[in-house]
CSV table of C-alpha atoms in Angstrom, one decimal:
chain,number,residue,atom,x,y,z
V,44,MET,CA,0.0,0.0,0.0
V,45,ALA,CA,1.4,3.4,-1.0
V,46,PRO,CA,2.8,5.6,1.8
V,47,GLU,CA,0.2,8.3,1.4
V,48,LEU,CA,-2.6,5.8,2.0
V,49,TRP,CA,-1.2,4.9,5.4
V,50,ILE,CA,-1.7,8.5,6.6
V,51,GLY,CA,-5.2,8.8,5.4
V,52,GLU,CA,-4.7,10.7,2.1
V,53,PRO,CA,-7.0,9.8,-0.8
V,54,ALA,CA,-5.8,7.6,-3.6
V,55,THR,CA,-4.7,9.3,-6.8
V,56,PRO,CA,-3.3,8.2,-10.2
V,57,ALA,CA,0.2,8.5,-8.5
V,58,THR,CA,-0.9,5.8,-6.1
V,59,ASP,CA,-1.4,3.4,-9.0
V,60,LEU,CA,2.0,4.3,-10.2
V,61,PHE,CA,3.5,3.3,-6.9
V,62,ALA,CA,1.8,-0.1,-7.2
V,63,LEU,CA,3.3,-0.4,-10.7
V,64,GLY,CA,6.7,0.2,-9.2
V,65,CYS,CA,6.1,-2.6,-6.6
V,66,VAL,CA,5.1,-5.0,-9.4
V,67,MET,CA,8.0,-4.1,-11.6
V,68,PHE,CA,10.5,-4.5,-8.7
V,69,GLN,CA,9.1,-8.0,-7.9
V,70,LEU,CA,9.0,-9.2,-11.5
V,71,LEU,CA,12.6,-8.2,-12.0
V,72,SER,CA,14.0,-9.3,-8.7
V,73,GLY,CA,11.7,-12.0,-7.5
V,74,MET,CA,11.1,-10.2,-4.2
V,75,LEU,CA,9.1,-7.3,-2.8
V,76,PRO,CA,11.0,-4.1,-2.4
V,77,VAL,CA,10.3,-4.0,1.4
V,78,THR,CA,8.5,-6.3,3.8
V,79,ASP,CA,7.7,-3.7,6.4
V,80,ARG,CA,4.8,-1.2,6.2
V,81,TRP,CA,5.7,1.5,3.8
V,82,ILE,CA,4.9,4.2,6.4
V,83,HIS,CA,8.0,3.1,8.2
V,84,VAL,CA,10.3,3.2,5.1
V,85,GLN,CA,12.1,6.4,4.3
V,86,GLN,CA,13.5,5.2,0.9
V,87,ALA,CA,13.0,2.1,-1.2
V,88,PRO,CA,16.0,0.0,-2.1
V,89,ARG,CA,17.4,0.4,-5.6
V,90,LEU,CA,16.7,-2.4,-8.0
V,91,GLU,CA,20.3,-2.7,-9.1
V,92,SER,CA,21.3,-3.4,-5.4
V,93,VAL,CA,19.5,-6.7,-5.5
V,94,VAL,CA,19.7,-7.9,-9.1
V,95,ALA,CA,22.4,-7.5,-11.7
V,96,ASP,CA,22.2,-6.5,-15.4
V,97,VAL,CA,19.1,-4.3,-15.1
V,98,PRO,CA,19.3,-1.5,-17.7
V,99,PRO,CA,20.0,1.8,-15.9
V,100,ALA,CA,16.9,3.5,-17.4
V,101,ILE,CA,14.6,0.8,-16.1
V,102,ALA,CA,16.2,0.7,-12.7
V,103,ASP,CA,15.9,4.4,-12.4
V,104,ILE,CA,12.2,4.5,-13.4
V,105,CYS,CA,11.5,1.7,-11.0
V,106,HIS,CA,13.1,3.6,-8.1
V,107,ARG,CA,11.2,6.8,-9.0
V,108,LEU,CA,7.9,4.9,-9.1
V,109,LEU,CA,8.6,3.8,-5.5
V,110,ALA,CA,9.2,7.4,-4.3
V,111,ARG,CA,7.8,8.1,-0.9
V,112,HIS,CA,6.2,11.4,-2.0
V,113,ALA,CA,3.6,11.1,-4.8
V,114,ASP,CA,4.7,14.2,-6.6
V,115,GLU,CA,8.2,12.7,-7.1
V,116,ARG,CA,6.9,9.8,-9.2
V,117,PRO,CA,7.3,9.8,-13.0
V,118,SER,CA,4.7,10.6,-15.5
V,119,ILE,CA,3.2,8.0,-17.9
V,120,ALA,CA,5.2,9.6,-20.7
V,121,GLU,CA,8.5,9.2,-18.8
V,122,ILE,CA,7.6,5.5,-18.0
V,123,ARG,CA,6.8,4.7,-21.6
V,124,ALA,CA,10.1,6.3,-22.7
V,125,ALA,CA,12.1,4.4,-20.2
V,126,LEU,CA,10.5,1.1,-21.2
V,127,GLY,CA,11.0,1.8,-24.9
V,128,LEU,CA,7.3,2.0,-25.7
V,129,ILE,CA,6.6,4.3,-28.6
V,130,SER,CA,3.1,5.8,-28.7
V,131,GLN,CA,1.5,4.5,-31.9
V,132,GLN,CA,-1.5,6.0,-33.5
V,133,ARG,CA,-4.2,3.8,-34.8
V,134,VAL,CA,-3.4,3.1,-38.4
V,135,GLU,CA,-6.7,4.6,-39.6
V,136,GLU,CA,-5.7,7.9,-38.1
V,137,VAL,CA,-2.8,10.0,-39.4
V,138,GLY,CA,-2.0,13.4,-37.9
V,139,GLY,CA,-4.9,13.1,-35.5
V,140,GLN,CA,-7.4,12.8,-38.3
V,141,LEU,CA,-9.3,9.8,-39.6
V,142,VAL,CA,-8.5,8.8,-43.2
V,143,GLY,CA,-11.6,8.2,-45.3
V,144,ARG,CA,-15.0,7.2,-43.9
V,145,ALA,CA,-16.5,10.7,-44.7
V,146,ARG,CA,-20.1,9.4,-45.1
V,147,GLU,CA,-19.9,7.4,-41.9
V,148,ARG,CA,-18.5,10.3,-40.0
V,149,GLN,CA,-21.3,12.5,-41.2
V,150,VAL,CA,-23.9,10.0,-40.1
V,151,LEU,CA,-22.5,10.0,-36.6
V,152,HIS,CA,-22.2,13.8,-36.6
V,153,ASP,CA,-25.9,14.0,-37.4
V,154,ALA,CA,-26.8,11.5,-34.7
V,155,LEU,CA,-25.0,13.6,-32.1
V,156,ALA,CA,-26.7,16.7,-33.4
V,157,ARG,CA,-30.1,15.1,-32.9
V,158,ALA,CA,-29.2,14.1,-29.4
V,159,CYS,CA,-28.0,17.6,-28.5
V,160,GLU,CA,-31.4,18.9,-29.7
V,161,GLY,CA,-33.2,16.7,-27.2
V,162,GLY,CA,-33.4,13.3,-29.1
V,163,SER,CA,-32.6,9.8,-27.9
V,164,VAL,CA,-30.6,8.1,-30.5
V,165,ILE,CA,-28.9,4.7,-30.8
V,166,ALA,CA,-26.1,4.3,-33.4
V,167,LEU,CA,-24.9,0.8,-34.5
V,168,VAL,CA,-21.5,0.6,-36.0
V,169,GLN,CA,-21.0,-2.9,-37.5
V,170,GLY,CA,-18.2,-4.6,-39.3
V,171,GLY,CA,-15.7,-7.5,-39.1
V,172,SER,CA,-12.4,-7.4,-37.3
V,173,GLY,CA,-9.8,-5.0,-38.4
V,174,LEU,CA,-12.0,-2.7,-40.4
V,175,GLY,CA,-11.6,0.3,-38.0
V,176,LYS,CA,-14.9,0.5,-36.1
V,177,SER,CA,-13.2,1.8,-32.9
V,178,ALA,CA,-11.1,4.3,-34.7
V,179,LEU,CA,-14.1,5.7,-36.6
V,180,VAL,CA,-16.2,6.2,-33.5
V,181,GLN,CA,-13.5,7.5,-31.2
V,182,SER,CA,-12.0,9.8,-33.8
V,183,THR,CA,-15.4,11.2,-34.8
V,184,PHE,CA,-16.5,12.0,-31.3
V,185,ASP,CA,-13.2,13.4,-30.2
V,186,GLU,CA,-13.5,15.8,-33.1
V,187,VAL,CA,-17.2,16.5,-32.8
V,188,ARG,CA,-17.6,17.0,-29.1
V,189,ARG,CA,-15.3,20.1,-29.3
V,190,GLY,CA,-18.2,21.8,-30.9
V,191,HIS,CA,-20.8,20.5,-28.5
V,192,ASP,CA,-21.2,20.7,-24.8
V,193,ALA,CA,-21.5,16.9,-24.5
V,194,LEU,CA,-20.3,14.5,-21.9
V,195,LEU,CA,-18.6,11.5,-23.5
V,196,LEU,CA,-18.2,8.2,-21.6
V,197,ARG,CA,-16.5,5.2,-23.1
V,198,GLY,CA,-16.8,1.5,-22.3
V,199,ARG,CA,-15.8,-1.8,-23.8
V,200,CYS,CA,-16.7,-5.4,-23.4
V,201,TYR,CA,-13.9,-7.9,-23.1
V,202,GLU,CA,-14.6,-11.5,-24.0
V,203,ARG,CA,-12.8,-13.0,-20.9
V,204,GLU,CA,-13.9,-10.4,-18.4
V,205,SER,CA,-16.5,-11.5,-15.9
V,206,VAL,CA,-17.8,-8.5,-14.0
V,207,PRO,CA,-21.3,-7.1,-13.7
V,208,TYR,CA,-22.1,-4.3,-16.2
V,209,LYS,CA,-18.8,-4.8,-18.0
V,210,ALA,CA,-20.0,-2.7,-20.9
V,211,PHE,CA,-20.3,0.3,-18.5
V,212,ASP,CA,-17.4,-0.5,-16.1
V,213,GLY,CA,-14.9,1.8,-17.8
V,214,MET,CA,-17.5,4.6,-18.0
V,215,ILE,CA,-18.2,4.3,-14.2
V,216,ASP,CA,-14.5,4.7,-13.5
V,217,ALA,CA,-14.3,7.8,-15.6
V,218,LEU,CA,-17.5,9.1,-14.1
V,219,ALA,CA,-16.2,8.6,-10.6
V,220,VAL,CA,-13.3,10.9,-11.3
V,221,ARG,CA,-15.7,13.5,-12.7
V,222,LEU,CA,-18.2,13.3,-9.8
V,223,SER,CA,-15.3,13.7,-7.3
V,224,THR,CA,-15.0,17.3,-8.6
V,225,TYR,CA,-18.6,18.2,-8.0
V,226,ASP,CA,-19.6,20.2,-5.0
V,227,ASP,CA,-22.4,18.9,-2.7
V,228,ALA,CA,-25.1,20.8,-4.6
V,229,ASP,CA,-24.0,19.6,-8.0
V,230,PHE,CA,-23.6,16.0,-6.7
V,231,ALA,CA,-27.1,16.0,-5.2
V,232,ARG,CA,-28.6,17.0,-8.6
V,233,VAL,CA,-27.3,13.9,-10.3
V,234,VAL,CA,-27.2,11.3,-7.5
V,235,PRO,CA,-30.1,8.8,-8.2
V,236,PRO,CA,-32.3,6.8,-5.8
V,237,TRP,CA,-30.6,3.6,-4.6
V,238,PHE,CA,-27.2,5.3,-4.8
V,239,ASP,CA,-25.9,3.4,-1.7
V,240,GLU,CA,-26.8,0.1,-3.4
V,241,LEU,CA,-25.1,1.2,-6.5
V,242,THR,CA,-21.9,1.8,-4.6
V,243,GLN,CA,-21.9,-1.8,-3.4
V,244,VAL,CA,-21.4,-2.9,-7.0
V,245,PHE,CA,-19.2,0.2,-8.0
V,246,PRO,CA,-17.4,1.2,-4.8
V,247,VAL,CA,-15.4,3.7,-6.8
V,248,LEU,CA,-18.6,5.9,-6.8
V,249,SER,CA,-18.6,6.2,-3.0
V,250,ARG,CA,-18.3,9.8,-1.8
V,251,GLN,CA,-16.3,10.5,1.3
V,252,GLY,CA,-18.3,12.0,4.1
V,253,ARG,CA,-21.7,11.1,2.6
V,254,PRO,CA,-24.0,9.3,5.1
V,255,ARG,CA,-25.0,5.8,4.1
V,256,GLY,CA,-28.5,4.6,4.1
V,257,ALA,CA,-29.4,2.4,7.1
V,258,ASP,CA,-30.7,-0.6,5.1
V,259,ALA,CA,-28.4,-0.5,2.0
V,260,GLY,CA,-26.3,-3.4,3.3
V,261,ASN,CA,-29.3,-5.7,4.1
V,262,VAL,CA,-31.0,-5.9,0.7
V,263,PRO,CA,-31.8,-9.4,-0.7
V,264,ALA,CA,-29.7,-10.2,-3.8
V,265,LEU,CA,-32.6,-10.1,-6.3
V,266,GLU,CA,-33.8,-6.8,-4.9
V,267,LEU,CA,-30.3,-5.4,-4.9
V,268,ARG,CA,-29.9,-6.3,-8.6
V,269,ARG,CA,-33.1,-4.5,-9.4
V,270,ARG,CA,-32.1,-1.4,-7.4
V,271,VAL,CA,-28.7,-1.2,-9.0
V,272,LEU,CA,-30.2,-1.4,-12.5
V,273,GLU,CA,-32.6,1.4,-11.7
V,274,ALA,CA,-29.9,3.5,-10.1
V,275,LEU,CA,-27.6,3.2,-13.1
V,276,TYR,CA,-30.4,4.1,-15.4
V,277,GLN,CA,-31.5,7.2,-13.4
V,278,LEU,CA,-27.8,8.3,-13.1
V,279,PHE,CA,-27.5,8.4,-16.9
V,280,VAL,CA,-30.9,10.2,-17.2
V,281,ARG,CA,-29.8,12.9,-14.7
V,282,LEU,CA,-26.5,13.3,-16.4
V,283,ALA,CA,-28.2,13.7,-19.7
V,284,ALA,CA,-30.5,16.4,-18.2
V,285,GLN,CA,-27.4,18.4,-17.2
V,286,GLN,CA,-25.8,18.2,-20.7
V,287,PRO,CA,-26.0,15.9,-23.8
V,288,LEU,CA,-24.6,12.5,-23.0
V,289,VAL,CA,-22.7,10.1,-25.3
V,290,LEU,CA,-22.3,6.6,-24.2
V,291,GLU,CA,-19.9,4.7,-26.4
V,292,ILE,CA,-19.6,0.9,-26.1
V,293,ASP,CA,-17.1,-1.2,-28.1
V,294,ASP,CA,-17.3,-4.9,-28.8
V,295,LEU,CA,-21.0,-5.2,-27.8
V,296,GLN,CA,-21.0,-8.9,-28.9
V,297,TRP,CA,-19.3,-9.8,-25.6
V,298,ALA,CA,-21.9,-7.9,-23.4
V,299,ASP,CA,-23.0,-9.6,-20.2
V,300,ALA,CA,-26.6,-10.0,-19.1
V,301,ASP,CA,-26.5,-7.0,-16.7
V,302,SER,CA,-25.2,-4.7,-19.4
V,303,LEU,CA,-27.9,-5.9,-21.8
V,304,SER,CA,-30.6,-5.3,-19.2
V,305,LEU,CA,-29.4,-1.7,-18.8
V,306,LEU,CA,-29.3,-1.3,-22.6
V,307,TRP,CA,-32.9,-2.5,-22.9
V,308,LYS,CA,-33.9,0.0,-20.2
V,309,LEU,CA,-32.2,2.9,-22.1
V,310,LEU,CA,-33.8,1.7,-25.3
V,311,HIS,CA,-37.4,1.7,-23.9
V,312,GLY,CA,-36.9,4.7,-21.6
V,313,ALA,CA,-35.4,6.9,-24.4
V,314,PRO,CA,-33.9,9.5,-22.2
V,315,PRO,CA,-33.7,12.9,-23.9
V,316,ARG,CA,-30.2,14.2,-25.0
V,317,LEU,CA,-28.7,10.7,-25.1
V,318,LEU,CA,-26.6,9.2,-27.9
V,319,LEU,CA,-25.8,5.5,-27.4
V,320,THR,CA,-23.2,4.3,-29.8
V,321,LEU,CA,-22.6,0.5,-30.1
V,322,SER,CA,-19.7,-1.0,-32.1
V,323,LEU,CA,-20.0,-4.7,-32.8
V,324,ARG,CA,-19.0,-7.7,-35.0
V,325,PRO,CA,-22.2,-8.9,-36.7
V,326,LYS,CA,-21.2,-12.6,-36.9
V,327,GLU,CA,-20.3,-12.9,-33.2
V,328,SER,CA,-23.4,-10.9,-32.2
V,329,ALA,CA,-25.7,-13.2,-34.1
V,330,GLU,CA,-24.2,-16.2,-32.0
V,331,SER,CA,-25.5,-14.6,-28.8
V,332,ALA,CA,-29.3,-14.9,-28.6
V,333,ASP,CA,-29.6,-12.1,-26.0
V,334,ALA,CA,-27.5,-9.7,-28.0
V,335,ALA,CA,-29.3,-10.6,-31.3
V,336,ARG,CA,-32.7,-9.9,-29.7
V,337,PHE,CA,-31.5,-6.5,-28.5
V,338,LEU,CA,-30.0,-5.6,-31.9
V,339,ALA,CA,-33.2,-6.6,-33.7
V,340,ALA,CA,-35.2,-4.3,-31.4
V,341,VAL,CA,-32.8,-1.4,-32.2
V,342,ARG,CA,-33.2,-2.0,-35.9
V,343,GLU,CA,-37.0,-1.8,-35.6
V,344,LEU,CA,-36.8,1.7,-34.0
V,345,PRO,CA,-38.1,4.7,-36.1
V,346,ALA,CA,-35.5,6.2,-38.4
V,347,GLY,CA,-35.0,9.3,-36.2
V,348,ARG,CA,-34.2,7.1,-33.2
V,349,SER,CA,-31.6,4.7,-34.7
V,350,VAL,CA,-28.9,4.6,-37.4
V,351,ALA,CA,-26.9,1.7,-38.6
V,352,LEU,CA,-23.5,1.8,-40.3
V,353,GLU,CA,-22.0,-1.3,-42.0
V,354,LEU,CA,-18.3,-0.8,-42.4
V,355,GLY,CA,-16.5,-2.5,-45.3
V,356,PRO,CA,-12.9,-2.1,-46.6
V,357,LEU,CA,-11.7,1.4,-47.4
V,358,ASP,CA,-12.1,2.4,-51.1
V,359,PRO,CA,-8.9,2.2,-53.2
V,360,ALA,CA,-8.1,5.9,-53.1
V,361,ASP,CA,-8.5,6.2,-49.3
V,362,ALA,CA,-6.5,3.0,-48.8
V,363,GLU,CA,-3.6,4.3,-50.9
V,364,ASP,CA,-3.8,7.7,-49.1
V,365,LEU,CA,-3.6,5.9,-45.8
V,366,ALA,CA,-0.7,3.8,-46.9
V,367,ARG,CA,1.2,6.8,-48.1
V,368,GLN,CA,0.7,8.7,-44.9
V,369,THR,CA,1.5,5.6,-42.7
V,370,LEU,CA,4.7,5.0,-44.6
V,371,ARG,CA,5.6,8.6,-44.2
V,372,ASN,CA,5.0,8.5,-40.5
V,373,LEU,CA,7.2,5.4,-40.3
V,374,GLY,CA,10.0,7.2,-42.1
V,375,ARG,CA,9.8,5.0,-45.2
V,376,PRO,CA,9.5,6.0,-48.8
V,377,GLU,CA,6.0,6.0,-50.3
V,378,THR,CA,6.9,4.0,-53.4
V,379,LEU,CA,5.1,0.9,-52.2
V,380,ALA,CA,1.9,2.7,-51.0
V,381,ALA,CA,-0.2,1.6,-54.0
V,382,ALA,CA,1.0,-2.0,-53.7
V,383,ILE,CA,0.3,-2.1,-49.9
V,384,ALA,CA,-3.2,-0.6,-50.6
V,385,VAL,CA,-4.0,-3.3,-53.1
V,386,GLU,CA,-2.5,-6.2,-51.1
V,387,SER,CA,-4.4,-5.1,-47.9
V,388,GLY,CA,-7.7,-5.3,-49.7
V,389,GLY,CA,-8.6,-1.9,-48.0
V,390,VAL,CA,-8.6,-3.6,-44.6
V,391,PRO,CA,-6.8,-1.1,-42.2
V,392,PHE,CA,-5.5,-3.9,-40.0
V,393,PHE,CA,-3.8,-5.6,-42.9
V,394,LEU,CA,-2.6,-2.3,-44.2
V,395,GLU,CA,-0.9,-1.7,-40.9
V,396,GLU,CA,0.8,-5.1,-40.9
V,397,LEU,CA,2.1,-4.5,-44.4
V,398,ALA,CA,3.4,-1.0,-43.7
V,399,HIS,CA,5.2,-2.0,-40.5
V,400,SER,CA,6.8,-5.0,-42.3
V,401,VAL,CA,8.2,-2.6,-44.8
V,402,ALA,CA,9.4,-0.3,-42.0
V,403,LEU,CA,11.2,-3.2,-40.3
V,404,GLU,CA,13.4,-3.8,-43.3
V,405,GLN,CA,15.8,-1.0,-42.3
V,406,GLY,CA,18.4,-0.4,-45.0
V,407,ALA,CA,17.0,-3.1,-47.3
V,408,GLU,CA,15.3,-2.4,-50.5
V,409,VAL,CA,11.7,-3.8,-50.5
V,410,THR,CA,10.4,-4.4,-54.0
V,411,GLU,CA,7.1,-6.2,-53.2
V,412,VAL,CA,4.7,-6.8,-50.3
V,413,ARG,CA,2.8,-10.0,-49.7
V,414,LEU,CA,0.3,-10.3,-46.9
V,415,ASP,CA,0.7,-14.1,-46.7
V,416,HIS,CA,4.5,-13.7,-46.3
V,417,VAL,CA,4.0,-11.1,-43.6
V,418,LEU,CA,1.5,-13.1,-41.6
V,419,ALA,CA,3.6,-16.3,-42.0
V,420,GLU,CA,6.7,-14.5,-40.7
V,421,ARG,CA,4.7,-13.3,-37.7
V,422,ALA,CA,3.5,-16.8,-37.0
V,423,ARG,CA,7.0,-18.2,-37.3
V,424,SER,CA,8.1,-15.8,-34.6
V,425,LEU,CA,5.5,-17.0,-32.1
V,426,PRO,CA,6.4,-19.3,-29.1
V,427,ASP,CA,5.9,-23.0,-29.8
V,428,GLY,CA,2.5,-23.4,-28.1
V,429,GLU,CA,1.0,-20.3,-29.7
V,430,ARG,CA,2.4,-21.3,-33.2
V,431,ALA,CA,1.1,-24.8,-32.9
V,432,LEU,CA,-2.5,-23.5,-32.2
V,433,VAL,CA,-2.3,-21.1,-35.1
V,434,GLU,CA,-1.2,-23.9,-37.4
V,435,VAL,CA,-4.1,-26.1,-36.2
V,436,LEU,CA,-6.7,-23.4,-36.8
V,437,ALA,CA,-5.2,-22.5,-40.2
V,438,VAL,CA,-5.5,-26.1,-41.3
V,439,ALA,CA,-9.1,-26.4,-40.0
V,440,ASN,CA,-9.9,-23.3,-42.0
V,441,ASN,CA,-13.2,-22.9,-40.0
V,442,PRO,CA,-13.9,-22.3,-36.3
V,443,ILE,CA,-13.7,-25.5,-34.2
V,444,PRO,CA,-14.3,-26.1,-30.5
V,445,ARG,CA,-11.6,-24.7,-28.2
V,446,ALA,CA,-11.0,-28.1,-26.5
V,447,VAL,CA,-10.5,-29.8,-29.9
V,448,ALA,CA,-8.1,-27.1,-31.1
V,449,CYS,CA,-6.1,-27.2,-28.0
V,450,ARG,CA,-5.8,-31.0,-28.0
V,451,ALA,CA,-4.7,-31.0,-31.6
V,452,ALA,CA,-2.1,-28.4,-30.8
V,453,GLY,CA,-0.8,-30.5,-27.9
V,454,LEU,CA,-1.7,-27.8,-25.3
V,455,GLU,CA,-2.4,-29.0,-21.8
V,456,ASP,CA,-1.2,-26.2,-19.7
V,457,ASN,CA,-1.5,-22.4,-19.8
V,458,VAL,CA,-4.4,-22.6,-22.4
V,459,PRO,CA,-5.9,-19.2,-21.2
V,460,ARG,CA,-2.5,-17.6,-21.5
V,461,VAL,CA,-1.9,-18.9,-25.0
V,462,LEU,CA,-5.3,-18.0,-26.2
V,463,GLY,CA,-5.1,-14.6,-24.6
V,464,ALA,CA,-1.8,-13.8,-26.2
V,465,LEU,CA,-3.1,-14.9,-29.6
V,466,HIS,CA,-6.2,-12.8,-29.2
V,467,ARG,CA,-4.2,-9.7,-28.3
V,468,ALA,CA,-2.0,-10.2,-31.3
V,469,HIS,CA,-5.0,-10.7,-33.6
V,470,PHE,CA,-4.3,-14.2,-34.6
V,471,VAL,CA,-7.4,-15.9,-33.3
V,472,GLN,CA,-11.0,-15.0,-32.5
V,473,SER,CA,-13.6,-17.0,-30.6
V,474,ALA,CA,-17.3,-17.1,-29.7
V,475,GLY,CA,-16.7,-17.6,-25.9
V,476,VAL,CA,-14.5,-18.9,-23.2
V,477,ARG,CA,-16.0,-22.4,-22.6
V,478,ALA,CA,-14.4,-25.6,-23.9
V,479,GLY,CA,-17.2,-26.1,-26.4
V,480,ASP,CA,-17.1,-22.6,-27.8
V,481,ARG,CA,-15.6,-22.3,-31.2
V,482,VAL,CA,-12.2,-20.6,-31.9
V,483,GLY,CA,-11.0,-19.7,-35.4
V,484,ILE,CA,-8.2,-17.9,-37.2
V,485,TYR,CA,-8.6,-14.1,-37.2
C-alpha cells in the first residue's frame, strides 16, 4: 500500500504508479521491495542493489515509481520512454485525423446533433475485425464534441472479463473521477435513488463524508440487482438532463446479461439528450441470442431514433492515401503505397501489418509486399505453443471447439494464457471462453 494511504490521504493516479513500481520490482528481482509497512520506510532499495544486469533507465524509473512522495513519481510519458514504448497512432488515423469514412462520420455527426437537440438516438457501427470501427467512433466523437457541450463516456466489453455491467465498467471509473470534482449541490442533482446500493457494485462511486442509508447493506440479492439497474439508469438520465450524454460501447458482442438489461432500459426509456453508440461484429453478435434480440429491437426503431453503419474495406483511393501517410510517419518512402493498398484489400489492420513489415526492413530495398508472407513471418516468430495452435486453426480453416483445437495443438497447460496472447496479437477470435465454444483464425 502506498505511503500516502497509510496517513489517510486519498488515492490518486500516482498511487497506482506506486503499485506499478512494486510489481516491476518484484517481477525483475523475485522479491518485494520491502516487507515492512511503507509508512516506516524512508526510501525504497534500488533495484540494481539486489539484481544485476538491469538496464539503468529501467532501474531508475522503478526507483522513482517507489518514491515516498507522490509528486516525485514519474509521468506516464516518462515511464513509456524508459521502457522503450513508442506511442503508436491507430493506423486509420494520421496526424490526429481519420482517413476516409467521410459518409460514416457525417452519419455520426448528425446522430450527435439530434441528441444535442433533445433526441434519444442509438447508433450501431457494424463490421468485421480490423475494419476500423473503434477508430471511426473514437476519432469522430473526439472531433465533434469540441463543438458540442457533451459528456462522453466510453466502455468496452472484453470477452474473458466476468464483471457485472462490463460494458459500462470503464464509464463508471471515468464518471467517478468527474463526480469527485462536484460540490455537494451539483452532486445532489445527479445522485439517483438507490445510490448506496449502486456503490456496493461500484465502490469507486462512493463519496467521502456522505452518510450511508441504514438498510443498504441488508438488501436481498434479487432486490439489490433491481435497485442497481434502476440507479444506473437514473444516473444516466440525470447526467443527460445536465448536458448531452454520449455513451460509447465497443465490442458489444461480448456484453453480459446485466449490461444488456441496462441497454434495454435505455432503449425503452429513451432519455432525452442521449446518444448510445454501439460497435460490434455482426457474426459474433448473431451467435449470442440475447445480443441478437436487443439488436433486432434497435433496428426496428423509427428512423429518427436509430442509425446503422455497415463498415467495409476502405475504397482504393482512401487505402492508398492511408498507406502513403502511414509509410511517411514510419520514415519510409511511399513508393510501395499503391502495392500495400491493393494487397491489404482496403482492410486497415492488414494495411498496418504490411506497412510495418516494410518499415522493419531497415536499410533493405523492398520491391514487393505479400500479406501471406508477412503473416507467415509473424506466425513463425511465435512461441511454440502459440504457433502450434495457429497452425491447427489454419489447417481447420473454420472455427472449431476450443477443446478440440487445444488438444490437436498439444496444449495441456496455460491454455488461457496462450489464447489470450493470440487474441491480443489478432491471430485468433472465438465465440466464448468455454471448452465447447468455437475458436478460429482471425
